[in-house]
Structure formats: structure tokens, C-alpha cells
Coordinates of C-alpha atoms in Angstrom, one line a residue:
X1 CA 45.3 19.5 54.1
X2 CA 47.8 17.4 51.7
X3 CA 46.6 15.2 48.9
X4 CA 47.1 11.5 50.1
X5 CA 47.1 9.9 46.9
X6 CA 49.3 12.4 45.4
X7 CA 52.5 12.0 47.8
X8 CA 54.7 11.5 45.1
X9 CA 53.8 13.9 42.6
X10 CA 54.4 12.9 39.2
X11 CA 57.2 15.4 37.1
X12 CA 56.3 14.7 33.4
X13 CA 59.0 15.1 30.8
X14 CA 58.0 15.8 27.2
X15 CA 56.1 18.4 25.0
X16 CA 52.4 19.5 25.6
X17 CA 50.3 17.7 23.1
X18 CA 47.2 19.8 23.7
X19 CA 46.0 22.8 25.4
X20 CA 42.8 22.6 26.9
X21 CA 39.5 24.8 26.2
X22 CA 38.9 28.0 28.5
X23 CA 35.9 27.4 30.3
X24 CA 34.9 29.7 33.0
X25 CA 33.2 28.5 36.4
X26 CA 34.3 25.0 36.1
X27 CA 36.4 22.8 38.6
X28 CA 39.8 21.5 37.6
X29 CA 38.6 18.3 37.6
X30 CA 36.3 18.5 34.9
X31 CA 38.8 20.7 33.0
X32 CA 41.1 17.7 32.8
X33 CA 38.4 15.6 31.3
X34 CA 36.8 18.1 29.0
X35 CA 40.5 18.4 27.8
X36 CA 41.3 15.1 27.2
X37 CA 37.9 14.4 25.3
X38 CA 38.8 17.7 23.0
X39 CA 42.1 15.9 22.3
X40 CA 40.0 12.9 21.3
X41 CA 37.6 14.8 19.1
X42 CA 34.6 13.2 20.4
X43 CA 31.5 14.8 19.0
X44 CA 29.1 13.2 21.6
X45 CA 29.5 11.6 24.9
X46 CA 27.6 9.6 27.3
X47 CA 28.3 10.5 30.9
X48 CA 28.0 7.9 33.5
X49 CA 28.2 8.6 36.9
X50 CA 27.6 7.3 40.8
X51 CA 26.0 8.8 43.6
X52 CA 29.3 10.3 45.0
X53 CA 29.6 12.3 41.6
X54 CA 26.7 13.6 40.6
X55 CA 28.1 17.2 40.9
X56 CA 31.0 16.9 38.5
X57 CA 28.8 14.9 36.0
X58 CA 26.3 17.7 35.9
X59 CA 29.3 20.3 35.8
X60 CA 31.0 18.2 32.8
X61 CA 27.8 18.2 30.9
X62 CA 27.7 22.0 31.2
X63 CA 31.2 22.6 30.4
X64 CA 30.9 20.3 27.4
X65 CA 27.8 21.9 25.7
X66 CA 29.6 25.4 26.0
X67 CA 32.1 24.1 23.7
X68 CA 29.4 22.2 21.3
X69 CA 30.2 18.9 22.6
X70 CA 26.8 16.9 23.0
X71 CA 26.7 15.2 26.5
X72 CA 23.9 12.9 28.1
X73 CA 23.9 12.0 31.9
X74 CA 22.9 8.4 33.0
X75 CA 23.4 7.0 36.5
X76 CA 25.1 3.8 36.8
X77 CA 22.0 1.8 37.8
X78 CA 20.2 3.0 34.9
X79 CA 22.6 1.8 32.3
X80 CA 21.5 -1.4 31.0
X81 CA 21.8 -3.7 27.9
X82 CA 18.3 -2.3 26.6
X83 CA 19.7 1.0 27.3
X84 CA 22.9 0.4 25.4
X85 CA 20.9 -0.6 22.6
X86 CA 18.9 2.5 22.7
X87 CA 22.3 4.5 22.4
X88 CA 22.7 3.6 19.1
X89 CA 19.2 5.4 18.1
X90 CA 19.9 8.4 20.5
X91 CA 23.2 9.4 19.4
X92 CA 23.7 12.0 17.0
X93 CA 27.1 11.0 16.0
X94 CA 27.0 10.1 12.2
X95 CA 29.0 6.7 12.9
X96 CA 26.8 5.0 15.5
X97 CA 28.7 2.0 15.8
X98 CA 31.3 4.2 17.9
X99 CA 30.2 5.2 21.6
X100 CA 32.2 7.3 23.6
X101 CA 31.6 6.9 27.2
X102 CA 33.1 8.9 30.3
X103 CA 32.7 7.6 33.7
X104 CA 32.7 9.1 36.7
X105 CA 32.7 7.1 39.9
X106 CA 34.4 5.6 43.1
X107 CA 36.8 2.8 42.4
X108 CA 34.3 -0.1 44.1
X109 CA 31.6 1.5 41.9
X110 CA 33.6 1.4 39.0
X111 CA 34.6 -2.3 39.6
X112 CA 31.0 -3.3 39.9
X113 CA 30.2 -1.3 37.0
X114 CA 32.5 -3.1 34.6
X115 CA 31.5 -6.4 36.2
X116 CA 27.9 -5.6 35.4
X117 CA 26.5 -8.5 33.3
X118 CA 25.8 -6.7 30.1
X119 CA 25.2 -9.2 27.3
X120 CA 27.7 -8.8 24.8
X121 CA 27.8 -12.0 23.2
X122 CA 27.7 -12.8 19.5
X123 CA 23.8 -13.1 19.5
X124 CA 23.8 -9.3 20.1
X125 CA 25.8 -8.2 16.8
X126 CA 25.4 -4.2 17.6
X127 CA 26.0 -4.7 21.2
X128 CA 28.9 -7.1 20.8
X129 CA 30.7 -4.7 18.6
X130 CA 30.8 -2.3 21.4
X131 CA 33.7 -4.4 23.0
X132 CA 35.7 -3.1 20.1
X133 CA 34.5 0.2 19.1
X134 CA 33.4 1.8 22.1
X135 CA 35.6 4.2 24.0
X136 CA 35.6 4.9 27.6
X137 CA 37.3 7.6 29.6
X138 CA 36.9 6.8 33.5
X139 CA 37.5 9.1 36.1
X140 CA 38.1 7.6 39.5
X141 CA 38.0 9.4 42.7
X142 CA 39.6 6.9 45.2
X143 CA 42.6 6.2 47.2
X144 CA 42.9 2.6 46.6
X145 CA 45.0 1.0 44.3
X146 CA 43.9 0.7 40.8
X147 CA 45.9 -2.5 40.4
X148 CA 42.3 -4.3 41.2
X149 CA 41.3 -3.5 37.7
X150 CA 44.0 -5.4 36.2
X151 CA 42.6 -8.8 37.6
X152 CA 39.1 -7.9 36.7
X153 CA 38.6 -10.5 34.4
X154 CA 35.0 -9.1 33.3
X155 CA 36.4 -6.3 32.1
X156 CA 35.7 -7.3 28.3
X157 CA 35.9 -3.5 26.5
X158 CA 39.1 -2.8 24.5
X159 CA 39.6 0.9 24.9
X160 CA 39.5 2.0 28.6
X161 CA 41.6 5.3 29.8
X162 CA 41.7 6.1 33.7
X163 CA 42.5 9.2 35.3
X164 CA 43.0 8.8 39.1
X165 CA 42.1 11.7 41.3
X166 CA 42.3 12.2 45.2
X167 CA 38.7 11.7 47.0
X168 CA 39.5 15.1 48.3
X169 CA 38.8 16.6 44.9
X170 CA 35.0 15.3 45.0
X171 CA 32.9 18.7 44.8
X172 CA 32.0 20.0 48.1
X173 CA 31.3 23.3 50.1
X174 CA 33.5 21.9 52.9
X175 CA 36.5 20.8 50.7
X176 CA 36.6 23.6 48.6
X177 CA 39.8 25.3 50.4
X178 CA 41.5 21.7 51.0
X179 CA 41.3 21.1 47.0
X180 CA 42.9 24.3 46.3
X181 CA 45.7 23.7 48.6
X182 CA 45.9 20.5 47.1
X183 CA 46.2 21.8 43.7
X184 CA 49.3 23.4 44.6
X185 CA 50.8 20.4 45.5
X186 CA 50.0 18.1 43.0
X187 CA 48.8 19.8 39.4
X188 CA 50.0 16.6 36.7
X189 CA 47.6 13.2 36.7
X190 CA 48.8 10.4 34.9
X191 CA 46.6 9.0 32.4
X192 CA 46.7 5.1 32.1
X193 CA 45.2 2.9 29.7
X194 CA 44.0 -1.0 30.4
X195 CA 46.0 -3.2 27.9
X196 CA 45.4 -6.8 26.9
X197 CA 48.0 -9.2 27.7
X198 CA 48.2 -13.2 27.6
X199 CA 47.5 -13.3 31.1
X200 CA 44.6 -10.9 31.3
X201 CA 44.5 -6.9 31.8
X202 CA 47.6 -4.3 32.8
X203 CA 47.7 -1.0 33.1
X204 CA 50.1 1.1 31.1
X205 CA 50.7 4.8 31.8
X206 CA 50.3 6.7 28.3
X207 CA 50.4 10.5 29.3
X208 CA 49.7 13.2 31.7
X209 CA 47.0 15.6 32.5
X210 CA 47.3 19.2 34.1
X211 CA 44.9 21.0 36.1
X212 CA 44.6 23.7 33.4
X213 CA 43.9 21.7 30.9
X214 CA 47.1 21.0 29.3
X215 CA 48.1 17.6 28.1
X216 CA 51.4 15.7 27.6
X217 CA 50.9 12.3 25.4
X218 CA 53.5 9.5 25.7
X219 CA 51.5 6.9 23.6
X220 CA 48.2 6.6 22.5
X221 CA 45.4 6.9 24.7
X222 CA 43.5 4.0 23.2
X223 CA 46.4 2.0 21.8
X224 CA 44.1 -1.5 22.1
X225 CA 42.6 0.1 19.2
X226 CA 45.3 -0.6 17.0
X227 CA 45.4 -4.3 18.0
X228 CA 42.0 -5.4 16.0
X229 CA 40.5 -8.1 18.2
X230 CA 43.1 -8.5 20.6
X231 CA 43.2 -12.1 20.5
X232 CA 39.7 -13.0 20.9
X233 CA 38.6 -16.4 19.6
X234 CA 35.9 -16.3 16.7
X235 CA 33.9 -19.4 15.8
X236 CA 34.2 -19.9 12.1
X237 CA 32.1 -21.8 9.8
X238 CA 33.3 -23.5 6.4
X239 CA 32.6 -26.5 4.3
X240 CA 35.0 -28.1 1.8
X241 CA 35.2 -27.2 -1.7
X242 CA 38.5 -27.4 -3.6
X243 CA 40.4 -25.8 -4.0
X244 CA 39.3 -23.3 -2.0
X245 CA 38.9 -25.3 1.2
X246 CA 40.2 -28.7 1.4
X247 CA 39.8 -31.2 4.5
X248 CA 42.3 -33.6 5.0
X249 CA 39.9 -36.8 6.5
X250 CA 43.0 -38.2 8.2
X251 CA 44.1 -35.2 10.0
X252 CA 40.7 -33.3 10.3
X253 CA 43.1 -30.2 9.1
X254 CA 41.8 -27.9 6.6
X255 CA 43.9 -25.8 3.9
X256 CA 43.5 -24.1 0.8
X257 CA 43.2 -20.8 -0.8
X258 CA 40.3 -19.5 1.4
X259 CA 41.8 -21.0 4.4
X260 CA 45.1 -19.1 4.0
X261 CA 43.1 -16.0 3.5
X262 CA 41.4 -16.7 6.9
X263 CA 45.0 -16.8 8.4
X264 CA 46.3 -13.7 6.9
X265 CA 43.1 -12.1 8.3
X266 CA 44.1 -13.7 11.5
X267 CA 47.2 -12.4 11.8
X268 CA 46.4 -9.4 10.4
X269 CA 43.2 -8.4 12.9
X270 CA 44.9 -10.1 15.4
X271 CA 42.3 -12.8 16.3
X272 CA 42.3 -16.8 17.0
X273 CA 39.4 -19.2 15.6
X274 CA 38.0 -22.3 15.9
X275 CA 36.2 -24.0 13.1
X276 CA 32.9 -25.2 13.5
X277 CA 31.1 -26.7 10.3
X278 CA 27.3 -27.0 9.9
X279 CA 26.0 -29.8 11.7
X280 CA 23.8 -30.5 8.5
X281 CA 26.6 -30.0 6.3
X282 CA 25.1 -27.6 4.0
X283 CA 25.7 -24.2 2.5
X284 CA 22.3 -22.6 3.4
X285 CA 19.2 -22.2 1.5
X286 CA 16.4 -20.3 2.8
X287 CA 12.8 -21.4 3.4
X288 CA 9.4 -19.3 2.8
X289 CA 9.7 -17.7 6.1
X290 CA 13.3 -16.8 5.3
X291 CA 14.6 -19.5 7.8
X292 CA 18.2 -20.5 6.5
X293 CA 19.8 -23.9 7.2
X294 CA 23.5 -25.0 6.6
X295 CA 26.2 -22.6 7.2
X296 CA 24.0 -19.2 6.8
X297 CA 21.6 -20.6 9.3
X298 CA 24.4 -21.1 11.6
X299 CA 25.2 -17.3 11.1
X300 CA 21.5 -15.9 11.3
X301 CA 21.1 -17.7 14.7
X302 CA 24.6 -16.2 15.9
X303 CA 25.9 -19.5 16.3
X304 CA 29.1 -18.2 14.6
X305 CA 31.1 -15.4 14.0
X306 CA 32.2 -15.5 10.6
X307 CA 31.8 -17.8 7.2
X308 CA 35.4 -18.4 5.5
X309 CA 34.3 -20.3 2.4
X310 CA 33.8 -19.6 -1.5
X311 CA 30.3 -18.2 -0.3
X312 CA 28.8 -16.4 -3.2
X313 CA 27.0 -13.2 -2.7
X314 CA 23.6 -13.1 -3.4
X315 CA 20.5 -10.5 -2.8
X316 CA 18.5 -13.3 -0.9
X317 CA 21.6 -14.3 1.3
X318 CA 22.1 -10.5 2.1
X319 CA 18.8 -10.2 3.9
X320 CA 20.2 -12.1 6.7
X321 CA 23.8 -11.8 6.3
X322 CA 26.7 -9.1 5.3
X323 CA 29.6 -9.7 2.9
X324 CA 33.2 -8.3 2.7
X325 CA 34.5 -6.9 -0.6
X326 CA 34.8 -10.1 -3.0
X327 CA 38.1 -11.8 -2.9
X328 CA 37.4 -14.0 -5.7
X329 CA 35.5 -13.9 -9.2
X330 CA 34.0 -17.0 -10.3
X331 CA 31.8 -18.2 -13.2
X332 CA 29.5 -21.2 -13.5
X333 CA 29.4 -23.7 -16.6
X334 CA 28.0 -27.2 -17.1
X335 CA 30.3 -30.2 -16.5
X336 CA 29.3 -33.5 -18.8
X337 CA 31.2 -36.6 -20.0
X338 CA 32.7 -36.4 -23.5
X339 CA 30.9 -38.4 -26.1
X340 CA 32.5 -41.9 -26.7
X341 CA 34.7 -41.0 -29.8
X342 CA 33.8 -44.9 -31.0
X343 CA 30.2 -44.1 -31.4
X344 CA 31.1 -41.7 -34.3
X345 CA 34.4 -43.1 -35.5
X346 CA 32.7 -43.9 -38.9
X347 CA 32.3 -40.6 -39.6
X348 CA 35.9 -39.6 -39.4
X349 CA 36.4 -39.8 -43.2
X350 CA 33.5 -37.2 -43.1
X351 CA 34.7 -34.8 -40.8
X352 CA 37.7 -32.8 -42.7
X353 CA 34.5 -31.4 -44.8
X354 CA 31.5 -29.8 -43.5
X355 CA 28.2 -31.5 -44.5
X356 CA 27.4 -28.2 -46.9
X357 CA 30.7 -29.1 -48.7
X358 CA 30.1 -32.5 -48.8
X359 CA 26.6 -31.7 -50.5
X360 CA 28.1 -29.1 -53.0
X361 CA 30.5 -31.9 -54.4
X362 CA 27.9 -34.4 -54.7
X363 CA 26.1 -32.1 -56.8
X364 CA 28.4 -30.9 -58.8
X365 CA 29.7 -34.3 -59.9
X366 CA 27.0 -35.7 -62.1
X367 CA 26.2 -31.9 -63.2
X368 CA 29.8 -31.6 -64.6
X369 CA 29.6 -34.7 -65.9
X370 CA 26.4 -33.9 -68.0
X371 CA 28.0 -31.1 -69.3
X372 CA 31.1 -33.5 -70.2
X373 CA 28.9 -35.5 -72.1
X374 CA 27.0 -32.9 -74.0
X375 CA 30.4 -31.4 -75.2
X376 CA 31.6 -35.0 -76.2
X377 CA 28.4 -36.2 -77.8
X378 CA 27.3 -32.8 -79.8
X379 CA 30.5 -31.6 -80.6
X380 CA 31.3 -30.9 -84.5
X381 CA 34.8 -32.3 -83.9
X382 CA 33.6 -35.7 -84.0
X383 CA 31.3 -35.3 -87.2
X384 CA 33.5 -38.0 -89.1
X385 CA 33.5 -40.8 -86.9
X386 CA 31.2 -43.3 -88.0
X387 CA 29.0 -45.3 -85.7
X388 CA 30.7 -43.4 -82.6
X389 CA 27.4 -44.3 -80.4
X390 CA 28.0 -48.0 -80.6
X391 CA 31.3 -47.4 -78.8
X392 CA 32.3 -46.7 -75.3
X393 CA 33.6 -43.0 -74.3
X394 CA 32.7 -39.7 -72.7
X395 CA 29.7 -39.4 -74.8
X396 CA 28.1 -41.9 -72.9
X397 CA 26.8 -40.5 -69.1
X398 CA 27.9 -43.7 -67.6
X399 CA 31.9 -43.3 -68.6
X400 CA 31.7 -39.7 -68.0
X401 CA 30.5 -39.9 -64.7
X402 CA 33.1 -42.5 -63.6
X403 CA 36.0 -40.1 -65.3
X404 CA 35.0 -37.5 -62.9
X405 CA 34.6 -39.5 -60.0
X406 CA 37.9 -41.2 -60.6
X407 CA 39.3 -37.6 -60.8
X408 CA 37.8 -36.7 -57.3
X409 CA 40.3 -39.4 -56.3
X410 CA 43.1 -38.6 -58.6
X411 CA 42.8 -41.3 -60.5
X412 CA 41.1 -40.2 -63.7
X413 CA 39.6 -43.5 -66.1
X414 CA 39.7 -45.1 -69.2
X415 CA 38.5 -42.9 -71.7
X416 CA 39.7 -39.1 -72.3
X417 CA 38.7 -36.3 -74.3
X418 CA 39.8 -34.9 -77.9
X419 CA 38.2 -32.3 -78.6
X420 CA 39.1 -29.0 -77.3
X421 CA 36.1 -27.7 -75.5
X422 CA 36.0 -31.3 -73.4
X423 CA 39.7 -31.3 -72.5
X424 CA 39.0 -27.4 -71.6
X425 CA 36.2 -28.7 -69.1
X426 CA 38.5 -31.6 -68.1
X427 CA 41.1 -29.2 -67.2
X428 CA 39.1 -27.1 -64.7
X429 CA 37.4 -30.1 -63.0
X430 CA 41.1 -31.2 -62.4
X431 CA 42.2 -28.0 -60.9
X432 CA 39.3 -28.2 -58.8
X433 CA 39.7 -31.8 -57.7
X434 CA 43.5 -31.1 -57.0
X435 CA 42.4 -28.2 -54.6
X436 CA 39.8 -30.5 -52.9
X437 CA 42.2 -33.3 -52.3
X438 CA 44.6 -31.0 -50.7
X439 CA 42.7 -29.6 -48.4
X440 CA 40.5 -32.7 -47.6
X441 CA 44.1 -34.4 -46.9
X442 CA 45.6 -31.6 -45.1
X443 CA 42.1 -31.4 -42.8
X444 CA 41.9 -35.2 -42.4
X445 CA 45.7 -35.1 -40.9
X446 CA 44.8 -32.5 -38.3
X447 CA 41.5 -34.3 -37.3
X448 CA 43.4 -37.5 -36.7
X449 CA 46.2 -35.6 -34.8
X450 CA 43.8 -33.7 -32.6
X451 CA 40.6 -34.9 -31.8
X452 CA 37.4 -32.6 -32.0
X453 CA 34.7 -33.6 -29.7
X454 CA 31.5 -32.2 -30.7
X455 CA 29.6 -31.8 -27.1
X456 CA 25.8 -32.2 -26.9
X457 CA 25.0 -28.9 -26.1
X458 CA 27.2 -26.1 -25.0
X459 CA 24.4 -23.8 -23.3
X460 CA 21.4 -23.6 -20.6
X461 CA 19.3 -23.5 -23.6
X462 CA 20.6 -26.6 -25.1
X463 CA 20.6 -28.6 -22.0
X464 CA 17.1 -27.9 -21.1
X465 CA 16.0 -28.7 -25.0
X466 CA 17.4 -32.2 -25.2
X467 CA 16.0 -35.1 -23.4
X468 CA 18.8 -37.7 -23.2
X469 CA 20.8 -36.4 -20.4
X470 CA 19.7 -35.7 -16.5
X471 CA 21.2 -32.5 -14.8
X472 CA 21.5 -31.1 -11.1
X473 CA 23.5 -28.7 -9.1
X474 CA 25.1 -28.3 -5.9
X475 CA 22.0 -28.5 -3.3
X476 CA 21.6 -25.9 -0.5
X477 CA 24.2 -23.7 -2.4
X478 CA 23.9 -20.2 -4.0
X479 CA 22.9 -21.9 -7.0
X480 CA 19.7 -23.6 -5.7
X481 CA 18.5 -20.0 -4.5
X482 CA 18.9 -18.4 -7.7
X483 CA 17.4 -21.0 -10.0
X484 CA 14.5 -21.3 -7.6
X485 CA 13.9 -17.9 -7.5
X486 CA 15.0 -16.6 -11.2
X487 CA 12.5 -15.3 -14.0
X488 CA 14.6 -16.3 -16.7
X489 CA 12.7 -18.9 -18.9
X490 CA 15.9 -21.0 -19.2
X491 CA 16.7 -21.0 -15.6
X492 CA 13.1 -21.6 -14.4
X493 CA 12.9 -24.9 -16.9
X494 CA 16.3 -26.0 -15.4
X495 CA 14.9 -25.8 -12.1
X496 CA 11.7 -27.9 -12.9
X497 CA 14.2 -30.4 -14.5
X498 CA 16.0 -30.6 -11.1
X499 CA 12.9 -31.1 -9.0
X500 CA 11.6 -34.1 -11.5
X501 CA 14.6 -35.5 -11.3
X502 CA 15.1 -35.1 -7.2
X503 CA 11.7 -37.1 -6.9
X504 CA 13.6 -40.2 -8.3
X505 CA 17.0 -39.5 -7.7
X506 CA 17.8 -37.1 -4.9
X507 CA 21.3 -37.0 -5.4
X508 CA 21.0 -34.4 -8.1
X509 CA 20.8 -32.1 -5.3
X510 CA 23.6 -33.1 -3.3
X511 CA 25.9 -30.6 -1.6
X512 CA 28.9 -32.7 -2.4
X513 CA 30.5 -31.8 -5.8
X514 CA 32.3 -35.3 -6.0
X515 CA 29.1 -37.0 -6.0
X516 CA 28.0 -35.1 -9.2
X517 CA 31.5 -35.9 -10.6
X518 CA 30.5 -39.5 -10.4
X519 CA 27.5 -39.1 -11.9
X520 CA 28.8 -37.3 -14.9
X521 CA 31.4 -39.9 -15.2
X522 CA 28.7 -42.5 -15.7
X523 CA 27.3 -40.7 -18.5
X524 CA 24.2 -38.9 -19.5
X525 CA 24.3 -36.4 -16.5
X526 CA 25.5 -32.6 -16.6
X527 CA 26.5 -30.9 -13.2
X528 CA 25.6 -27.1 -13.2
X529 CA 28.1 -25.1 -10.5
X530 CA 31.4 -23.3 -10.1
X531 CA 34.0 -23.4 -13.1
X532 CA 36.9 -23.8 -10.9
X533 CA 35.8 -27.1 -9.4
X534 CA 35.1 -28.3 -13.1
X535 CA 38.6 -27.3 -14.1
X536 CA 40.2 -29.0 -11.2
X537 CA 38.1 -32.3 -12.0
X538 CA 39.2 -32.1 -15.8
X539 CA 42.9 -32.1 -14.8
X540 CA 42.4 -35.5 -12.7
X541 CA 40.2 -37.0 -15.7
X542 CA 40.3 -36.6 -19.4
X543 CA 36.8 -38.1 -20.0
X544 CA 35.2 -34.6 -18.5
X545 CA 34.5 -31.7 -20.6
X546 CA 32.9 -28.3 -20.0
X547 CA 30.3 -26.5 -21.9
X548 CA 32.1 -23.1 -23.9
X549 CA 29.4 -20.7 -22.5
X550 CA 29.8 -19.3 -18.9
X551 CA 26.4 -19.4 -17.1
X552 CA 26.4 -16.3 -14.5
X553 CA 29.0 -15.0 -12.7
X554 CA 29.5 -15.2 -9.0
X555 CA 31.7 -13.4 -6.7
X556 CA 33.1 -14.8 -3.7
X557 CA 33.4 -13.1 -0.2
X558 CA 33.8 -13.6 3.6
X559 CA 30.5 -13.7 5.3
X560 CA 29.4 -11.9 8.7
X561 CA 26.6 -11.3 10.5
X562 CA 23.7 -9.3 9.5
X563 CA 24.3 -5.3 10.3
X564 CA 27.8 -6.2 11.4
X565 CA 29.9 -3.2 12.5
X566 CA 33.2 -5.4 11.4
X567 CA 32.5 -5.3 7.4
X568 CA 34.8 -2.4 7.1
X569 CA 37.2 -3.9 9.2
X570 CA 37.7 -7.1 7.3
X571 CA 37.6 -5.0 3.9
X572 CA 40.2 -2.6 5.0
X573 CA 42.8 -1.3 2.6
X574 CA 45.7 -2.2 4.9
X575 CA 44.2 -5.5 5.7
X576 CA 41.9 -7.5 3.0
X577 CA 41.7 -5.1 0.1
X578 CA 45.5 -4.8 -0.6
X579 CA 45.2 -8.2 -2.1
X580 CA 41.7 -7.4 -3.4
X581 CA 42.9 -4.7 -5.7
X582 CA 45.8 -6.8 -6.8
X583 CA 43.5 -9.8 -7.5
X584 CA 41.1 -8.1 -9.9
X585 CA 39.3 -10.4 -12.3
X586 CA 41.0 -13.5 -11.1
X587 CA 42.3 -16.0 -14.1
X588 CA 39.9 -18.6 -13.1
X589 CA 42.7 -21.3 -13.7
X590 CA 44.7 -19.8 -11.3
X591 CA 44.0 -22.0 -8.1
X592 CA 44.6 -25.4 -9.5
X593 CA 48.0 -24.8 -9.6
X594 CA 48.0 -24.8 -5.7
X595 CA 46.5 -28.1 -5.5
X596 CA 49.3 -30.4 -3.8
X597 CA 51.2 -27.4 -2.7
X598 CA 51.1 -25.0 0.2
X599 CA 49.2 -22.1 -1.4
X600 CA 50.5 -18.6 -0.9
X601 CA 47.8 -16.1 -0.4
X602 CA 49.9 -13.3 -2.0
X603 CA 51.3 -15.3 -4.7
X604 CA 47.6 -16.5 -5.9
X605 CA 46.3 -13.2 -5.6
X606 CA 48.9 -11.1 -7.6
X607 CA 48.8 -14.0 -10.4
X608 CA 45.2 -12.3 -11.3
X609 CA 46.4 -9.3 -13.2
X610 CA 43.1 -6.9 -14.2
X611 CA 42.3 -4.0 -11.5
X612 CA 38.9 -3.7 -10.1
X613 CA 37.6 -0.7 -8.8
X614 CA 36.6 -0.8 -5.5
X615 CA 33.6 0.5 -4.2

């Protein structure tokens, strides 16, 4: 009997890429499958079979066991969504995100199995990852045309390789002699893979396998694995936060540094995206039962695939989501309005000297005046002068004091000392006065040239200790979570103040930073949040000032669902991390230069110089 499906037997050209293992007492069909499995270096495999291929499945399991590959058998009707979930726990493989399947079936069974309504939606994070990370080697025993699989839009798995065998090669006592005859006619079988195209799937021949297990590989067996998401559409959530995410209210288009990073990732990982902001407009804060709102709530409920925003990494958030490696290192600060210089303009004449210096000068003036009076009044040099006490001179305290005071103004006085002791004292006093006047004049010019604004407070301790200013922070963000759960006393006091102010003024917890900037400009209000946004606000308004001390560091990262298999994929060295290593501890003013221009992601990250170790 001839082999009906192999009337035109292939004559492959190429070098042998792999020699199959030597296994006794096994069929040539199983040997070809074992050869491909060993070439792929699978350490475990799930063998799925239908009623017609049960003998081949049992034979395959035994053959794999003899060479140390773990194999478990499942009938097609047993493979359900819950069974697939259980596989992640039963697989001995060290990487449970990558499952390997070998399917043995007739063409009709294969088609119905791949169309089976497995729930691989975004609500099932691990199961959804199998669309990308599972590998399927399908052995089809049929005479039908495989192009029927190209038209199967329900076949969502990326990595499917197919070897088609003639039906006559199914193991049965009646067909043994026919199989031997057919084997002499056709010894090479093509290996095909289902590729993704714009209009669906398409079969691509990637190699050949011989009945003795020899393998000729023309291309990768699973080439789709190199193309990321294979143009799948992801739902992305974000919120405006200049300069990282900027929303044009007219065109409703997003831009900014984080959006540029998203575009680079979509290009590198081969996916499209649709932005779906949170309906409540919040970033996300958890309740007592760990239910979150905002963008994090969207991710927790699996309504979206990813958060692309300047989202801070925080331990409470990590209970419901995963983060990639941080792409930006930020600090928080306190934004306030500069004090009105007219309120202290009267003190400008006193600013060149500190209060301590002014106090020392004020003390030295009467003390030195007393010394001069003593030198002039009791000096034997004036012993010959009659009725001297009835005349004016430096031997009177009033005349001595006014002379010393005049010297401070570089004017001197009417009376002068005639004795050597008095003149010596005055010489040293004049030297002191000249130095003080020169120092004062220099500092006074500097103060007039560059104004020196004294802020009412410079840190959290100073903010919570005063009673003139109210304060607030971006509500439903990482700051609300941190301040609410902090054990540090100053942060506890800060949060108690916010709760008090929120009772009469809910805007102190507004998620919109522009609302807080408006309140700051009205006066007697401080805003605690990201320093980069404050730097940006200061470039647009010179009345704003930032406290000198940083409050807490924040790391921005991309947000993914909890226990996501794609964290490493997004943080891969050849994708995102090549920018991360260049970014290092970012210069915090760097993003400001991109306002008003089209950001370039590599220029932005290359402007940050310090390298950080990558975990």
C-alpha cells in the first residue's frame, strides 16, 4: 500500500541539525516526535491525545521516560481551563510559566480542541500568559488539508508547530506491514508552524524530520516567540502628570516621557494599545479590605493589562500588582509661595549682618566708650589742665559715645584724644570700624543684587510645627498611602493635619496637582508631592519656592497585574533595561527640558549619568 498523503515525498536540502536518540521498541512516528522534543530541550511535556491516538500517546510517554523527560497524559476531553490551572502546580519544571504540550490527534479533533472555549482573558493572569509562553508540538494523523487551521481564528496560541503524518501510520496490528512499506516510500516529514499575519494565521515550513529521528532545521521551530505580543491589543491606563504624561484637552492625545517609553515598548514587544483612563480619575488607594480604586483598582479587577504612568513603587501596592524595574528615580518635596519681600523690606539694612554680629557691635560701642572715658579722664597727661571737667571732651561719656558712634559711620566727632593711650585706643577702634563698614557695604550690595528669601520652614518637622500654613498632598496616590500607614511621627502628624483640613476643604486631597498649585499661589498653603512637577511649576511662576530638604525617594515603574509572567519581558535587557542602565539616578530636572518639544526617550535617559546596579 502506498502512502496517500505523501505522493510527492519531500527531498529536503540542508544539514542535519539534530540526531534523534536511540530508543528500542518504539514506532518511527514516536521517534520523530521524541527527536523534536529533545531538540527543543524540553524537560517535561503534557501529552494530549484523542481516541484514535491513544496507543501513540502511551508509546510516546514510555519513550520520553527512558531518556529522562517527564511526560503526563491527558485525554482531550479532560483538558479544561481548571485543569490547565492545575498544571502550573503539578509541573516539575522550574519555570511554571512555560508549559510544553504535545498533541496527537486527527485533524478534526485538533481543530475542535484548538477552538475549545478556554478562558484565556486578562482576568486570568497566569492562564493568559500561556498564549505567549506555552509551546505546542502537534502531530496530526490525517489526509486532509492543513490550511483549515489557517482559517481558524479561535487558535490564539503563539507557538504551534505541526507535523502531519498519514493516517496509515496510526499504530494497529493490521497496518504494520503497510507502514513499513510506506516508510520506504517517504522517510522525511515537513515541520510547519502557524505564523501570525495581519489577516490571521499562516503555515510556514521550518524544517524536516526523518523517520530515524534526524532533524533538518531551516528556521526556528517557534518563530512567533521572537515577536513579543504578535500585535495583540493591550488596554493601558494612565493619568496626566506633567511632564511624564501630558493630555491635550483639544485633541485628547497623550504625550510625555512615560508615553514615549510606552511607544518604545509597544514597538519592541510588538503590541498595539488603547488607553483607558480610570473612571474615577484616581491613581489608586486601598481600603481596609485591600480593595483599591483608581488605576490600581482597574489592574486589580483585571480591567486593563498595564499602567503606563509615573507610578511609584510601594509595598502596599505590591500586594495587588507587580512592577517592572523603575525607569525614573524621584524625590518628594514641599512647595510653597515665597514670602512677600515687602513685608520684610524694612529689615534690608540689617540683613548684611547676622543678629549675633549686630548684638556684639551694640555691646562693644558703650564698652569701648567707657574705656575711652577712663583713659581720657584719669590720664596724668591732662594733669596741668585747670577746670577741665567744666569743658566738653572725650572725658565725658556722652562725647566719647558719640565719637565712637560717628566712627562706625566713618564720620568721627568734634573732640579728639591728645593722650597716647586715648589715641592708641581710637586707632584700633577705627581699624575695627573700617573693616565692619567694608564688610557691611559688600554684603549690602550683594543682598540688593540677589534677594535671599527666608522660607517659613524647610522640612516636614517645620511644616507640622507651625500654625500659619495648611497643607495637602495628591489624593489617592502613593503619598496618601505612605502618610496614612507611616510609623514616623512627623508623617503621622502630617496625615492628621490633612484629615483635619480635609473636613472643611476637600481640595487638600485633590488628585490634580494644578489644584494644589493654585492653592499655593493664594498663600499660606504647602503642597507635598513629586519634586519634578514642582520644578516644572517653578519655571512657570517665580512666586513659588521648594523646601531645601527632600522628604522621601520614589521610584517610577510600569504597573502589571499581580503575579504577571510579563514583568521580566518588560524589564528585559534588550528592551527596557538598556535605557534603565543608562538612566541611573536621574537628574531630577531633566524632564523639564522636554516640555513644549517632542520627547526622545533615549535622549532623556542618556541625560542621566549615574549607573545603578540592576537586580
